[in-house]
Amino acid sequence: MSQAGGQKPAANRMTLQTFKARLGGASKGFKLLKKKRDALKAKFQALLKEIVDTKLKVGEGLKDGAFSLAKAHYASSGDDIASTVIERAKRPSITTKLYPDNVAGVSIPLFKMSYDASKDSSAQTLGVACGGAVINAARETYRKAVVSLVKLASLQTAFHTLDEEIKMTSRRVNALEYVLIPRIEDIIHYITQEMDEQAREEFFRVKKVGRGCASSSSPSLKTEVVEKKKVKLQKEKDEMAAAGKRTEAAIDAPSMLATKKDEDLIF
């Protein structure tokens, strides 16, 4: 197995420990990124369901607002009140602020709406002569629809951000699982094989050197062993010869029992 540039790593224990540490870090990062991707996917599915419900709610709100506006036009004797509303709208009564939200380490934009009724006082006197209550009801209906629209905008932005983050995290997870970790494992396998081969070569070399030393010193050893055996055999022969002489001398000695019998005495 080769590294970047086509060079093989050095097969030693230091390199092996380095790549084992890299493998441990890559495995730990793979597990953490996989957990992060699963958490993002769970949040993504929850956002998708909430977006569908909010879209339906926005549709209902806009439909109710359009119906209320038609009733307001009817209540004001058919006059177009849009120009009057635009003239009286000096300051916005509804504002939105952007806040960050954190999901599994990912910053997600979150829109929050604030409503100030004091800034809407100029429009409250609209339709005092006729149709004032209907116009206020139409304004309230549209305010609820705007709340739903702001919520939908926040969900859509978070949905898009999560989608991009999930794609990037999935690419990282796949790169670790199918590219980096197998490559490091192959390098570790290569280094282990090389070290085993070096150990076998060293064992064979030492064994061969030992055999060579034994074969070079064998004639003198054999001569010494033969001489020792000869000396031992000669010593045993001498001992046996001396023992035989002593036995023969003991056998040739006159026996007291074998002497001539004394003559009988006659009294």
mmCIF file with all atom_site columns, N, CA and C in Angstrom, residues 44-89:
data_model
loop_
_atom_site.group_PDB
_atom_site.id
_atom_site.type_symbol
_atom_site.label_atom_id
_atom_site.label_alt_id
_atom_site.label_comp_id
_atom_site.label_asym_id
_atom_site.label_entity_id
_atom_site.label_seq_id
_atom_site.pdbx_PDB_ins_code
_atom_site.Cartn_x
_atom_site.Cartn_y
_atom_site.Cartn_z
_atom_site.occupancy
_atom_site.B_iso_or_equiv
_atom_site.pdbx_formal_charge
_atom_site.auth_seq_id
_atom_site.auth_comp_id
_atom_site.auth_asym_id
_atom_site.auth_atom_id
_atom_site.pdbx_PDB_model_num
ATOM 1   N N  . PHE A 1 44 ? -34.596 17.415 10.429 1.00 0.00 ? 44 PHE A N  1
ATOM 2   C CA . PHE A 1 44 ? -35.050 17.710 9.071  1.00 0.00 ? 44 PHE A CA 1
ATOM 3   C C  . PHE A 1 44 ? -36.454 17.150 8.825  1.00 0.00 ? 44 PHE A C  1
ATOM 4   N N  . GLN A 1 45 ? -36.674 15.921 9.271  1.00 0.00 ? 45 GLN A N  1
ATOM 5   C CA . GLN A 1 45 ? -38.000 15.326 9.110  1.00 0.00 ? 45 GLN A CA 1
ATOM 6   C C  . GLN A 1 45 ? -39.054 16.065 9.929  1.00 0.00 ? 45 GLN A C  1
ATOM 7   N N  . ALA A 1 46 ? -38.677 16.489 11.149 1.00 0.00 ? 46 ALA A N  1
ATOM 8   C CA . ALA A 1 46 ? -39.622 17.250 11.972 1.00 0.00 ? 46 ALA A CA 1
ATOM 9   C C  . ALA A 1 46 ? -39.961 18.589 11.329 1.00 0.00 ? 46 ALA A C  1
ATOM 10  N N  . LEU A 1 47 ? -38.943 19.257 10.755 1.00 0.00 ? 47 LEU A N  1
ATOM 11  C CA . LEU A 1 47 ? -39.187 20.528 10.064 1.00 0.00 ? 47 LEU A CA 1
ATOM 12  C C  . LEU A 1 47 ? -40.068 20.336 8.842  1.00 0.00 ? 47 LEU A C  1
ATOM 13  N N  . LEU A 1 48 ? -39.850 19.240 8.126  1.00 0.00 ? 48 LEU A N  1
ATOM 14  C CA . LEU A 1 48 ? -40.656 18.988 6.932  1.00 0.00 ? 48 LEU A CA 1
ATOM 15  C C  . LEU A 1 48 ? -42.135 18.836 7.286  1.00 0.00 ? 48 LEU A C  1
ATOM 16  N N  . LYS A 1 49 ? -42.416 18.105 8.347  1.00 0.00 ? 49 LYS A N  1
ATOM 17  C CA . LYS A 1 49 ? -43.804 17.940 8.783  1.00 0.00 ? 49 LYS A CA 1
ATOM 18  C C  . LYS A 1 49 ? -44.402 19.270 9.233  1.00 0.00 ? 49 LYS A C  1
ATOM 19  N N  . GLU A 1 50 ? -43.594 20.058 9.957  1.00 0.00 ? 50 GLU A N  1
ATOM 20  C CA . GLU A 1 50 ? -44.083 21.349 10.441 1.00 0.00 ? 50 GLU A CA 1
ATOM 21  C C  . GLU A 1 50 ? -44.299 22.329 9.291  1.00 0.00 ? 50 GLU A C  1
ATOM 22  N N  . ILE A 1 51 ? -43.453 22.250 8.265  1.00 0.00 ? 51 ILE A N  1
ATOM 23  C CA . ILE A 1 51 ? -43.609 23.131 7.104  1.00 0.00 ? 51 ILE A CA 1
ATOM 24  C C  . ILE A 1 51 ? -44.919 22.830 6.377  1.00 0.00 ? 51 ILE A C  1
ATOM 25  N N  . VAL A 1 52 ? -45.223 21.557 6.235  1.00 0.00 ? 52 VAL A N  1
ATOM 26  C CA . VAL A 1 52 ? -46.477 21.178 5.561  1.00 0.00 ? 52 VAL A CA 1
ATOM 27  C C  . VAL A 1 52 ? -47.680 21.730 6.328  1.00 0.00 ? 52 VAL A C  1
ATOM 28  N N  . ASP A 1 53 ? -47.665 21.552 7.646  1.00 0.00 ? 53 ASP A N  1
ATOM 29  C CA . ASP A 1 53 ? -48.786 22.072 8.455  1.00 0.00 ? 53 ASP A CA 1
ATOM 30  C C  . ASP A 1 53 ? -48.871 23.596 8.391  1.00 0.00 ? 53 ASP A C  1
ATOM 31  N N  . THR A 1 54 ? -47.726 24.272 8.418  1.00 0.00 ? 54 THR A N  1
ATOM 32  C CA . THR A 1 54 ? -47.727 25.739 8.370  1.00 0.00 ? 54 THR A CA 1
ATOM 33  C C  . THR A 1 54 ? -48.194 26.253 7.019  1.00 0.00 ? 54 THR A C  1
ATOM 34  N N  . LYS A 1 55 ? -47.811 25.555 5.945  1.00 0.00 ? 55 LYS A N  1
ATOM 35  C CA . LYS A 1 55 ? -48.274 25.969 4.615  1.00 0.00 ? 55 LYS A CA 1
ATOM 36  C C  . LYS A 1 55 ? -49.794 25.875 4.510  1.00 0.00 ? 55 LYS A C  1
ATOM 37  N N  . LEU A 1 56 ? -50.359 24.829 5.043  1.00 0.00 ? 56 LEU A N  1
ATOM 38  C CA . LEU A 1 56 ? -51.818 24.708 5.040  1.00 0.00 ? 56 LEU A CA 1
ATOM 39  C C  . LEU A 1 56 ? -52.453 25.825 5.873  1.00 0.00 ? 56 LEU A C  1
ATOM 40  N N  . LYS A 1 57 ? -51.819 26.125 6.999  1.00 0.00 ? 57 LYS A N  1
ATOM 41  C CA . LYS A 1 57 ? -52.347 27.187 7.853  1.00 0.00 ? 57 LYS A CA 1
ATOM 42  C C  . LYS A 1 57 ? -52.243 28.544 7.174  1.00 0.00 ? 57 LYS A C  1
ATOM 43  N N  . VAL A 1 58 ? -51.149 28.795 6.480  1.00 0.00 ? 58 VAL A N  1
ATOM 44  C CA . VAL A 1 58 ? -50.986 30.059 5.749  1.00 0.00 ? 58 VAL A CA 1
ATOM 45  C C  . VAL A 1 58 ? -52.032 30.177 4.648  1.00 0.00 ? 58 VAL A C  1
ATOM 46  N N  . GLY A 1 59 ? -52.259 29.083 3.942  1.00 0.00 ? 59 GLY A N  1
ATOM 47  C CA . GLY A 1 59 ? -53.284 29.110 2.901  1.00 0.00 ? 59 GLY A CA 1
ATOM 48  C C  . GLY A 1 59 ? -54.657 29.438 3.447  1.00 0.00 ? 59 GLY A C  1
ATOM 49  N N  . GLU A 1 60 ? -54.994 28.825 4.574  1.00 0.00 ? 60 GLU A N  1
ATOM 50  C CA . GLU A 1 60 ? -56.281 29.126 5.196  1.00 0.00 ? 60 GLU A CA 1
ATOM 51  C C  . GLU A 1 60 ? -56.347 30.579 5.666  1.00 0.00 ? 60 GLU A C  1
ATOM 52  N N  . GLY A 1 61 ? -55.241 31.081 6.236  1.00 0.00 ? 61 GLY A N  1
ATOM 53  C CA . GLY A 1 61 ? -55.225 32.454 6.723  1.00 0.00 ? 61 GLY A CA 1
ATOM 54  C C  . GLY A 1 61 ? -55.365 33.467 5.604  1.00 0.00 ? 61 GLY A C  1
ATOM 55  N N  . LEU A 1 62 ? -54.642 33.243 4.507  1.00 0.00 ? 62 LEU A N  1
ATOM 56  C CA . LEU A 1 62 ? -54.749 34.164 3.370  1.00 0.00 ? 62 LEU A CA 1
ATOM 57  C C  . LEU A 1 62 ? -56.138 34.106 2.737  1.00 0.00 ? 62 LEU A C  1
ATOM 58  N N  . LYS A 1 63 ? -56.722 32.930 2.722  1.00 0.00 ? 63 LYS A N  1
ATOM 59  C CA . LYS A 1 63 ? -58.082 32.828 2.185  1.00 0.00 ? 63 LYS A CA 1
ATOM 60  C C  . LYS A 1 63 ? -59.075 33.585 3.067  1.00 0.00 ? 63 LYS A C  1
ATOM 61  N N  . ASP A 1 64 ? -58.924 33.422 4.382  1.00 0.00 ? 64 ASP A N  1
ATOM 62  C CA . ASP A 1 64 ? -59.800 34.167 5.296  1.00 0.00 ? 64 ASP A CA 1
ATOM 63  C C  . ASP A 1 64 ? -59.548 35.672 5.188  1.00 0.00 ? 64 ASP A C  1
ATOM 64  N N  . GLY A 1 65 ? -58.273 36.063 5.000  1.00 0.00 ? 65 GLY A N  1
ATOM 65  C CA . GLY A 1 65 ? -57.974 37.480 4.857  1.00 0.00 ? 65 GLY A CA 1
ATOM 66  C C  . GLY A 1 65 ? -58.583 38.072 3.605  1.00 0.00 ? 65 GLY A C  1
ATOM 67  N N  . ALA A 1 66 ? -58.516 37.346 2.521  1.00 0.00 ? 66 ALA A N  1
ATOM 68  C CA . ALA A 1 66 ? -59.128 37.841 1.287  1.00 0.00 ? 66 ALA A CA 1
ATOM 69  C C  . ALA A 1 66 ? -60.636 37.976 1.444  1.00 0.00 ? 66 ALA A C  1
ATOM 70  N N  . PHE A 1 67 ? -61.256 37.030 2.118  1.00 0.00 ? 67 PHE A N  1
ATOM 71  C CA . PHE A 1 67 ? -62.702 37.107 2.346  1.00 0.00 ? 67 PHE A CA 1
ATOM 72  C C  . PHE A 1 67 ? -63.048 38.291 3.257  1.00 0.00 ? 67 PHE A C  1
ATOM 73  N N  . SER A 1 68 ? -62.212 38.524 4.299  1.00 0.00 ? 68 SER A N  1
ATOM 74  C CA . SER A 1 68 ? -62.453 39.655 5.191  1.00 0.00 ? 68 SER A CA 1
ATOM 75  C C  . SER A 1 68 ? -62.261 40.979 4.466  1.00 0.00 ? 68 SER A C  1
ATOM 76  N N  . LEU A 1 69 ? -61.273 41.051 3.559  1.00 0.00 ? 69 LEU A N  1
ATOM 77  C CA . LEU A 1 69 ? -61.068 42.278 2.792  1.00 0.00 ? 69 LEU A CA 1
ATOM 78  C C  . LEU A 1 69 ? -62.259 42.550 1.875  1.00 0.00 ? 69 LEU A C  1
ATOM 79  N N  . ALA A 1 70 ? -62.791 41.514 1.294  1.00 0.00 ? 70 ALA A N  1
ATOM 80  C CA . ALA A 1 70 ? -63.980 41.702 0.452  1.00 0.00 ? 70 ALA A CA 1
ATOM 81  C C  . ALA A 1 70 ? -65.153 42.207 1.281  1.00 0.00 ? 70 ALA A C  1
ATOM 82  N N  . LYS A 1 71 ? -65.291 41.691 2.492  1.00 0.00 ? 71 LYS A N  1
ATOM 83  C CA . LYS A 1 71 ? -66.377 42.180 3.362  1.00 0.00 ? 71 LYS A CA 1
ATOM 84  C C  . LYS A 1 71 ? -66.139 43.627 3.779  1.00 0.00 ? 71 LYS A C  1
ATOM 85  N N  . ALA A 1 72 ? -64.829 43.987 3.986  1.00 0.00 ? 72 ALA A N  1
ATOM 86  C CA . ALA A 1 72 ? -64.531 45.372 4.349  1.00 0.00 ? 72 ALA A CA 1
ATOM 87  C C  . ALA A 1 72 ? -64.868 46.315 3.204  1.00 0.00 ? 72 ALA A C  1
ATOM 88  N N  . HIS A 1 73 ? -64.567 45.916 1.978  1.00 0.00 ? 73 HIS A N  1
ATOM 89  C CA . HIS A 1 73 ? -64.932 46.738 0.827  1.00 0.00 ? 73 HIS A CA 1
ATOM 90  C C  . HIS A 1 73 ? -66.456 46.885 0.721  1.00 0.00 ? 73 HIS A C  1
ATOM 91  N N  . TYR A 1 74 ? -67.125 45.819 0.997  1.00 0.00 ? 74 TYR A N  1
ATOM 92  C CA . TYR A 1 74 ? -68.585 45.862 0.920  1.00 0.00 ? 74 TYR A CA 1
ATOM 93  C C  . TYR A 1 74 ? -69.158 46.759 2.017  1.00 0.00 ? 74 TYR A C  1
ATOM 94  N N  . ALA A 1 75 ? -68.522 46.679 3.227  1.00 0.00 ? 75 ALA A N  1
ATOM 95  C CA . ALA A 1 75 ? -69.033 47.488 4.339  1.00 0.00 ? 75 ALA A CA 1
ATOM 96  C C  . ALA A 1 75 ? -68.756 48.973 4.153  1.00 0.00 ? 75 ALA A C  1
ATOM 97  N N  . SER A 1 76 ? -67.719 49.316 3.411  1.00 0.00 ? 76 SER A N  1
ATOM 98  C CA . SER A 1 76 ? -67.388 50.729 3.178  1.00 0.00 ? 76 SER A CA 1
ATOM 99  C C  . SER A 1 76 ? -68.028 51.253 1.896  1.00 0.00 ? 76 SER A C  1
ATOM 100 N N  . SER A 1 77 ? -69.192 50.750 1.581  1.00 0.00 ? 77 SER A N  1
ATOM 101 C CA . SER A 1 77 ? -69.991 51.191 0.425  1.00 0.00 ? 77 SER A CA 1
ATOM 102 C C  . SER A 1 77 ? -69.269 50.966 -0.899 1.00 0.00 ? 77 SER A C  1
ATOM 103 N N  . GLY A 1 78 ? -68.430 49.920 -0.953 1.00 0.00 ? 78 GLY A N  1
ATOM 104 C CA . GLY A 1 78 ? -67.760 49.581 -2.193 1.00 0.00 ? 78 GLY A CA 1
ATOM 105 C C  . GLY A 1 78 ? -66.540 50.408 -2.503 1.00 0.00 ? 78 GLY A C  1
ATOM 106 N N  . ASP A 1 79 ? -66.149 51.302 -1.607 1.00 0.00 ? 79 ASP A N  1
ATOM 107 C CA . ASP A 1 79 ? -64.960 52.132 -1.848 1.00 0.00 ? 79 ASP A CA 1
ATOM 108 C C  . ASP A 1 79 ? -63.683 51.290 -1.640 1.00 0.00 ? 79 ASP A C  1
ATOM 109 N N  . ASP A 1 80 ? -62.631 51.654 -2.383 1.00 0.00 ? 80 ASP A N  1
ATOM 110 C CA . ASP A 1 80 ? -61.345 50.976 -2.254 1.00 0.00 ? 80 ASP A CA 1
ATOM 111 C C  . ASP A 1 80 ? -60.592 51.582 -1.070 1.00 0.00 ? 80 ASP A C  1
ATOM 112 N N  . ILE A 1 81 ? -60.397 50.817 -0.023 1.00 0.00 ? 81 ILE A N  1
ATOM 113 C CA . ILE A 1 81 ? -59.765 51.334 1.193  1.00 0.00 ? 81 ILE A CA 1
ATOM 114 C C  . ILE A 1 81 ? -58.247 51.119 1.182  1.00 0.00 ? 81 ILE A C  1
ATOM 115 N N  . ALA A 1 82 ? -57.720 50.507 0.114  1.00 0.00 ? 82 ALA A N  1
ATOM 116 C CA . ALA A 1 82 ? -56.291 50.209 0.079  1.00 0.00 ? 82 ALA A CA 1
ATOM 117 C C  . ALA A 1 82 ? -55.465 51.490 0.084  1.00 0.00 ? 82 ALA A C  1
ATOM 118 N N  . SER A 1 83 ? -55.852 52.474 -0.710 1.00 0.00 ? 83 SER A N  1
ATOM 119 C CA . SER A 1 83 ? -55.099 53.734 -0.779 1.00 0.00 ? 83 SER A CA 1
ATOM 120 C C  . SER A 1 83 ? -55.116 54.454 0.560  1.00 0.00 ? 83 SER A C  1
ATOM 121 N N  . THR A 1 84 ? -56.246 54.403 1.267  1.00 0.00 ? 84 THR A N  1
ATOM 122 C CA . THR A 1 84 ? -56.360 55.059 2.571  1.00 0.00 ? 84 THR A CA 1
ATOM 123 C C  . THR A 1 84 ? -55.460 54.383 3.602  1.00 0.00 ? 84 THR A C  1
ATOM 124 N N  . VAL A 1 85 ? -55.412 53.056 3.550  1.00 0.00 ? 85 VAL A N  1
ATOM 125 C CA . VAL A 1 85 ? -54.550 52.308 4.487  1.00 0.00 ? 85 VAL A CA 1
ATOM 126 C C  . VAL A 1 85 ? -53.090 52.629 4.220  1.00 0.00 ? 85 VAL A C  1
ATOM 127 N N  . ILE A 1 86 ? -52.685 52.701 2.953  1.00 0.00 ? 86 ILE A N  1
ATOM 128 C CA . ILE A 1 86 ? -51.292 52.988 2.608  1.00 0.00 ? 86 ILE A CA 1
ATOM 129 C C  . ILE A 1 86 ? -50.893 54.386 3.070  1.00 0.00 ? 86 ILE A C  1
ATOM 130 N N  . GLU A 1 87 ? -51.828 55.357 2.942  1.00 0.00 ? 87 GLU A N  1
ATOM 131 C CA . GLU A 1 87 ? -51.525 56.720 3.371  1.00 0.00 ? 87 GLU A CA 1
ATOM 132 C C  . GLU A 1 87 ? -51.314 56.796 4.880  1.00 0.00 ? 87 GLU A C  1
ATOM 133 N N  . ARG A 1 88 ? -52.039 56.026 5.652  1.00 0.00 ? 88 ARG A N  1
ATOM 134 C CA . ARG A 1 88 ? -51.951 56.099 7.115  1.00 0.00 ? 88 ARG A CA 1
ATOM 135 C C  . ARG A 1 88 ? -50.817 55.230 7.693  1.00 0.00 ? 88 ARG A C  1
ATOM 136 N N  . ALA A 1 89 ? -50.273 54.372 6.875  1.00 0.00 ? 89 ALA A N  1
ATOM 137 C CA . ALA A 1 89 ? -49.193 53.496 7.363  1.00 0.00 ? 89 ALA A CA 1
ATOM 138 C C  . ALA A 1 89 ? -47.880 54.266 7.347  1.00 0.00 ? 89 ALA A C  1
#
